[in-house]
GROMACS .gro file of C-alpha atoms in nm:
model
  211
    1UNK     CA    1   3.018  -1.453  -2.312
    2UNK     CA    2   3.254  -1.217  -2.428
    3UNK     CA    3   3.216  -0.815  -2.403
    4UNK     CA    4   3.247  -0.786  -2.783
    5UNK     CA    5   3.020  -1.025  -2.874
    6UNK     CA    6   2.818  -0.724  -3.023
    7UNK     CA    7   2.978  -0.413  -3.232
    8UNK     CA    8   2.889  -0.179  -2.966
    9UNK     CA    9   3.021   0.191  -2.848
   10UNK     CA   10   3.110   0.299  -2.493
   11UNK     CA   11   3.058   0.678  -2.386
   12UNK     CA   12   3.322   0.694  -2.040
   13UNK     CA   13   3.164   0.820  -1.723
   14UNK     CA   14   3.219   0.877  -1.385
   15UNK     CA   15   3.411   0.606  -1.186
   16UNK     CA   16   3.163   0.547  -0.899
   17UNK     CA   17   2.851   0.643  -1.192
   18UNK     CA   18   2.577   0.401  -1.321
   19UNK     CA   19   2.627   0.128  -1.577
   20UNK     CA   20   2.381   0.260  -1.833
   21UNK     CA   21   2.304   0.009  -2.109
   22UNK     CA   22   2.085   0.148  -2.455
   23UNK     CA   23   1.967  -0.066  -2.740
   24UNK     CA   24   1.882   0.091  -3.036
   25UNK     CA   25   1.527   0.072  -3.260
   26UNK     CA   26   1.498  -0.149  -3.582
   27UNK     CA   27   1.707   0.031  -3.855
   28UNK     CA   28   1.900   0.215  -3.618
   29UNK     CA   29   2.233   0.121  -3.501
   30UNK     CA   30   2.439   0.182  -3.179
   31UNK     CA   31   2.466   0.531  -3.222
   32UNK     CA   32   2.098   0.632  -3.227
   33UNK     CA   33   2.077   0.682  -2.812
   34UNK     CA   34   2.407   0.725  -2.726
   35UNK     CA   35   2.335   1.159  -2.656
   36UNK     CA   36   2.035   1.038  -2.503
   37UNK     CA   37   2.157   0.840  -2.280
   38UNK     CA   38   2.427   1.050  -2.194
   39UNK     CA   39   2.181   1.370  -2.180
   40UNK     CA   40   1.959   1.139  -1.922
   41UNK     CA   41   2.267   0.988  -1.687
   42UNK     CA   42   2.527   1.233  -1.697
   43UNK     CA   43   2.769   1.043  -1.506
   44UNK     CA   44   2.719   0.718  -1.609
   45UNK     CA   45   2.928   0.496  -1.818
   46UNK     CA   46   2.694   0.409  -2.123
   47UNK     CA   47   2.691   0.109  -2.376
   48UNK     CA   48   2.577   0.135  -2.651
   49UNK     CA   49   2.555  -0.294  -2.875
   50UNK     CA   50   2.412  -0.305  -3.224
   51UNK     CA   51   2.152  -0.548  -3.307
   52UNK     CA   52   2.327  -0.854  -3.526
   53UNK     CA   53   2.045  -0.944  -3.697
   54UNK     CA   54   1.958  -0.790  -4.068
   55UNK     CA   55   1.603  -0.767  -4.160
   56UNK     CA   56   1.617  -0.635  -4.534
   57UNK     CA   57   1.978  -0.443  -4.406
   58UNK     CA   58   1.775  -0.296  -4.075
   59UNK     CA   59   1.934  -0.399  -3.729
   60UNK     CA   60   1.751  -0.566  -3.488
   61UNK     CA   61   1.779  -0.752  -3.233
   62UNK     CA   62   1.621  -1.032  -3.321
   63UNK     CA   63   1.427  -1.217  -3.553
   64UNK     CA   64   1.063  -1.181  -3.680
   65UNK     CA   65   0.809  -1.321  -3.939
   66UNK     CA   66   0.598  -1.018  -3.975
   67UNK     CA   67   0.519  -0.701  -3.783
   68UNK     CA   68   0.404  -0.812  -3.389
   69UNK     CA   69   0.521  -1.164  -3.496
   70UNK     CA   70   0.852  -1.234  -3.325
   71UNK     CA   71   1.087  -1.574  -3.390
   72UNK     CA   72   1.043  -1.697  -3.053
   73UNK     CA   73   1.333  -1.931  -3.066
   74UNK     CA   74   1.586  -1.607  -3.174
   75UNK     CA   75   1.442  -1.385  -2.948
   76UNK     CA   76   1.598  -1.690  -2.689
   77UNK     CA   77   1.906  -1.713  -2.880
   78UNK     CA   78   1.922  -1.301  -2.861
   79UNK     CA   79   1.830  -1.291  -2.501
   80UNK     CA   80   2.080  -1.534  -2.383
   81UNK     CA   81   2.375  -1.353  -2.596
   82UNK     CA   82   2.275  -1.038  -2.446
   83UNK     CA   83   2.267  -1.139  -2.104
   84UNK     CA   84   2.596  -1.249  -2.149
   85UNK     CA   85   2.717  -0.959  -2.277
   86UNK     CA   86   2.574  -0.717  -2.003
   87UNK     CA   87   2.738  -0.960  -1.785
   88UNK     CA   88   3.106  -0.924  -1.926
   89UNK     CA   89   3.052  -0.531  -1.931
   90UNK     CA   90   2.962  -0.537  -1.567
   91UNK     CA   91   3.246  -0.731  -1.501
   92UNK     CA   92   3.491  -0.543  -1.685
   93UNK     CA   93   3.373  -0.232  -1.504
   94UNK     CA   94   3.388  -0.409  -1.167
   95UNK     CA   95   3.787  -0.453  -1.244
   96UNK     CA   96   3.805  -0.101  -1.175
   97UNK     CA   97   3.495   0.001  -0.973
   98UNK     CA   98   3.140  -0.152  -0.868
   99UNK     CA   99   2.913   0.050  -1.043
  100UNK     CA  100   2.656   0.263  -0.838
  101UNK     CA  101   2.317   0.061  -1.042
  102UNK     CA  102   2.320  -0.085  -1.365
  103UNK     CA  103   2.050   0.053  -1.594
  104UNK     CA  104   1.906  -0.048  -1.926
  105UNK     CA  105   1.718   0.207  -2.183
  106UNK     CA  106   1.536   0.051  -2.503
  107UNK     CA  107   1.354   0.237  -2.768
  108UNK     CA  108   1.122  -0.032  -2.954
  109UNK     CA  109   1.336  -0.324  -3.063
  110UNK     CA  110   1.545  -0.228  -2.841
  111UNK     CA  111   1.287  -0.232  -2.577
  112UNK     CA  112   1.185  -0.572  -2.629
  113UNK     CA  113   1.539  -0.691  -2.642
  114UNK     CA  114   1.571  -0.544  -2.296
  115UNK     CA  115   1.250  -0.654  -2.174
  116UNK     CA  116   1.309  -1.012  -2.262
  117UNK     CA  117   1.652  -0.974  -2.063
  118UNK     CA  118   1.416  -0.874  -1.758
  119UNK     CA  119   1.233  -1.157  -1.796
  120UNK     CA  120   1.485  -1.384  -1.806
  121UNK     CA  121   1.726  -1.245  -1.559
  122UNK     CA  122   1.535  -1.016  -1.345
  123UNK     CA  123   1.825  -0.927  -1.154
  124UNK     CA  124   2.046  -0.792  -1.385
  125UNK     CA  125   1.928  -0.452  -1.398
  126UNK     CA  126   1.798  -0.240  -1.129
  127UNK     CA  127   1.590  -0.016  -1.323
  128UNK     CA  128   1.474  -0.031  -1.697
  129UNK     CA  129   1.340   0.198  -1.878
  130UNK     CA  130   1.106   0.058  -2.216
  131UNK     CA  131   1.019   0.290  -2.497
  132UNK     CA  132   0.754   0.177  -2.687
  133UNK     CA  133   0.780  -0.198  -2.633
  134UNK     CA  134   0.585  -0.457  -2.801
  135UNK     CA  135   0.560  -0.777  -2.625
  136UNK     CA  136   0.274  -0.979  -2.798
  137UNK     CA  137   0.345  -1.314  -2.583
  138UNK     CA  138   0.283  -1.384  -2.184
  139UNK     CA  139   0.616  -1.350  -2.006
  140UNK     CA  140   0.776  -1.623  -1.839
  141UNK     CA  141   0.932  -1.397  -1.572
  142UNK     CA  142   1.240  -1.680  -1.408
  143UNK     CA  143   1.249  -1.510  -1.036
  144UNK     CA  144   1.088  -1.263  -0.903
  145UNK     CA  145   1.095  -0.873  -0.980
  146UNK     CA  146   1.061  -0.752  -0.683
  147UNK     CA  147   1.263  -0.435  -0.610
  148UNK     CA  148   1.337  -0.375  -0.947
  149UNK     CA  149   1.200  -0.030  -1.089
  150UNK     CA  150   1.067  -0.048  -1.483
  151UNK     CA  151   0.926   0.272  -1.638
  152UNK     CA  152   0.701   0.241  -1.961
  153UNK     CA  153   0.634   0.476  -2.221
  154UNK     CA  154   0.398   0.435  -2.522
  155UNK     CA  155   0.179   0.631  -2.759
  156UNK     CA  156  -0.193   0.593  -2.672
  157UNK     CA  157  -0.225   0.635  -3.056
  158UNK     CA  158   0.104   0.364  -3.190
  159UNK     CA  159   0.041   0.141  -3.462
  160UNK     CA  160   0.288  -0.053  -3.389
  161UNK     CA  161   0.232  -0.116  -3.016
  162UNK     CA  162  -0.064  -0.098  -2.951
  163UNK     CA  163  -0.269   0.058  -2.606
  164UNK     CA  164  -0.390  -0.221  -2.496
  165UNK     CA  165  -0.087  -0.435  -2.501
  166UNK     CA  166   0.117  -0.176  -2.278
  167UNK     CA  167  -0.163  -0.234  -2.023
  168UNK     CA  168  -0.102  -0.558  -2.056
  169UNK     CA  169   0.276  -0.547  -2.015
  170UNK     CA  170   0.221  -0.335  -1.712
  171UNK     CA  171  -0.013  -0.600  -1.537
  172UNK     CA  172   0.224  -0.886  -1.617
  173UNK     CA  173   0.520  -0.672  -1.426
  174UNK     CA  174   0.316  -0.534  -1.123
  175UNK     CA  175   0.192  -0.911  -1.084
  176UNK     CA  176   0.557  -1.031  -1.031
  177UNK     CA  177   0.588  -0.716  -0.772
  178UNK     CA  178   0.815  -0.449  -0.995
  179UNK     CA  179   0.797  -0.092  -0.947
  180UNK     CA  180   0.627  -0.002  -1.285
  181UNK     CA  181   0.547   0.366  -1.406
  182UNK     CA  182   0.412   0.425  -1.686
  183UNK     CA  183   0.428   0.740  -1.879
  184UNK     CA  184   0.189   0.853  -2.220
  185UNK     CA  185   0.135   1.035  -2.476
  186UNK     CA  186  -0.129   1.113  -2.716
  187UNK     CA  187   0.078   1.089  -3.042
  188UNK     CA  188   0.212   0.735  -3.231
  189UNK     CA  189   0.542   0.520  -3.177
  190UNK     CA  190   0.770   0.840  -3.204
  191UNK     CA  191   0.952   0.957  -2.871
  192UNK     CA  192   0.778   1.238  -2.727
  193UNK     CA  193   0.941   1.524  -2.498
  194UNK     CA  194   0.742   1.408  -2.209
  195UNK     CA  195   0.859   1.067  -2.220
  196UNK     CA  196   1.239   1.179  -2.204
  197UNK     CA  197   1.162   1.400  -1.937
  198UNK     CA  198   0.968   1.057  -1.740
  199UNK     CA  199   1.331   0.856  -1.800
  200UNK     CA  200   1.530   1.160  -1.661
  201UNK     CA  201   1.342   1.185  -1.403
  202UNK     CA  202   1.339   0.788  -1.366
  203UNK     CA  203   1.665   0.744  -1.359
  204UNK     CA  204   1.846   1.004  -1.147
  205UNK     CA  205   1.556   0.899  -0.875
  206UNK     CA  206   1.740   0.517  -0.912
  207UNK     CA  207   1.958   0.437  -0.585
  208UNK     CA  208   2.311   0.349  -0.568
  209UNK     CA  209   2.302  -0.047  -0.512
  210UNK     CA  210   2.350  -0.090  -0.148
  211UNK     CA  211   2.156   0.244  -0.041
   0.00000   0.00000   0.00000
């Protein structure tokens, strides 16, 4: 897969830095968490793809028939692309350096694009962090996650994801041995202060591959 199979931005970072991977919410595009991510990983070198599917003109990831009703079969498609694409970025970098971890941040969409590419290629990342995902299906998790660190924020108030299905996200990853924190607040599906403060803290606590 090639490392422009998405219209995506890349904010430089430090040589020997993280890989930091952020996907974007529905509507948004590939700048929305590009000064987030660089406000959260300072060093890293952060990529940013946009969704390349249109729902009404909103980007997304992937496809869906209604709200919490996802096109199973795109979300595959999606998932595979993507994989390949993190793939061809982490090679490109390693032409010039191994990066110290490769990280993934998802707001929403974005989250459940990246959360799907957990599933499905559990080593890939080395820690994830999910904003508000929505994953309204049982995993099929292809390895094991053990090792890898996943940190989960949601709104104990969302209508769009709701409570209960967080808690059940969270049991499906401990159950397949991740390293899962998970992080609330009392508002809705909006990004709270506390959260970005979690995924600092989150990330800069991730060790250099090899440590």
């Amino acid at each position: 897969m090639s490392k422009d199979a998405y219209t995506y931005k890349t904010l430089p970072g430090s040589p020997d830095g993280s890989l930091l991977f952020v996907f974007h919410g529905t509507g948004a595009d590939e700048n929305q968490l590009l000064s987030l991510g660089r406000d959260l990983a300072p060093q890293a070198t952060i990529v940013s793809p946009r969704g390349d599917v249109s729902e009404d003109g909103a980007a997304r990831f992937f496809r869906r028939t209604g709200e919490g009703v996802y096109d199973m079969d795109d979300l595959a498609r999606a998932t595979d692309k993507m994989i390949g694409f993190v793939k061809a970025h982490i090679g490109a970098h390693l032409e010039a350096s191994k990066p110290a971890s490769v990280l993934g941040l998802g707001y929403s969409n974005g989250a459940n694009i990246l959360a799907s590419v957990v599933f499905a290629a559990p080593s890939l990342f080395d820690a994830a962090v999910l904003m508000h995902p929505l994953i309204p299906f049982e995993p099929e998790i292809e390895g094991s996650l053990a090792g890898r660190r996943i940190l989960v924020t949601a709104g104990r108030r969302d209508p769009i994801c709701p409570p209960n299905l967080t808690s059940r996200l969270e049991a499906y990853l401990r159950a397949d041995g991740a390293d899962v924190t998970v992080e609330w607040h009392d508002g809705g599906h909006e990004v709270q202060s506390n959260e970005i403060e979690a995924a600092r803290r989150f990330l800069s606590a991730t060790p250099a591959e090899g440590a």
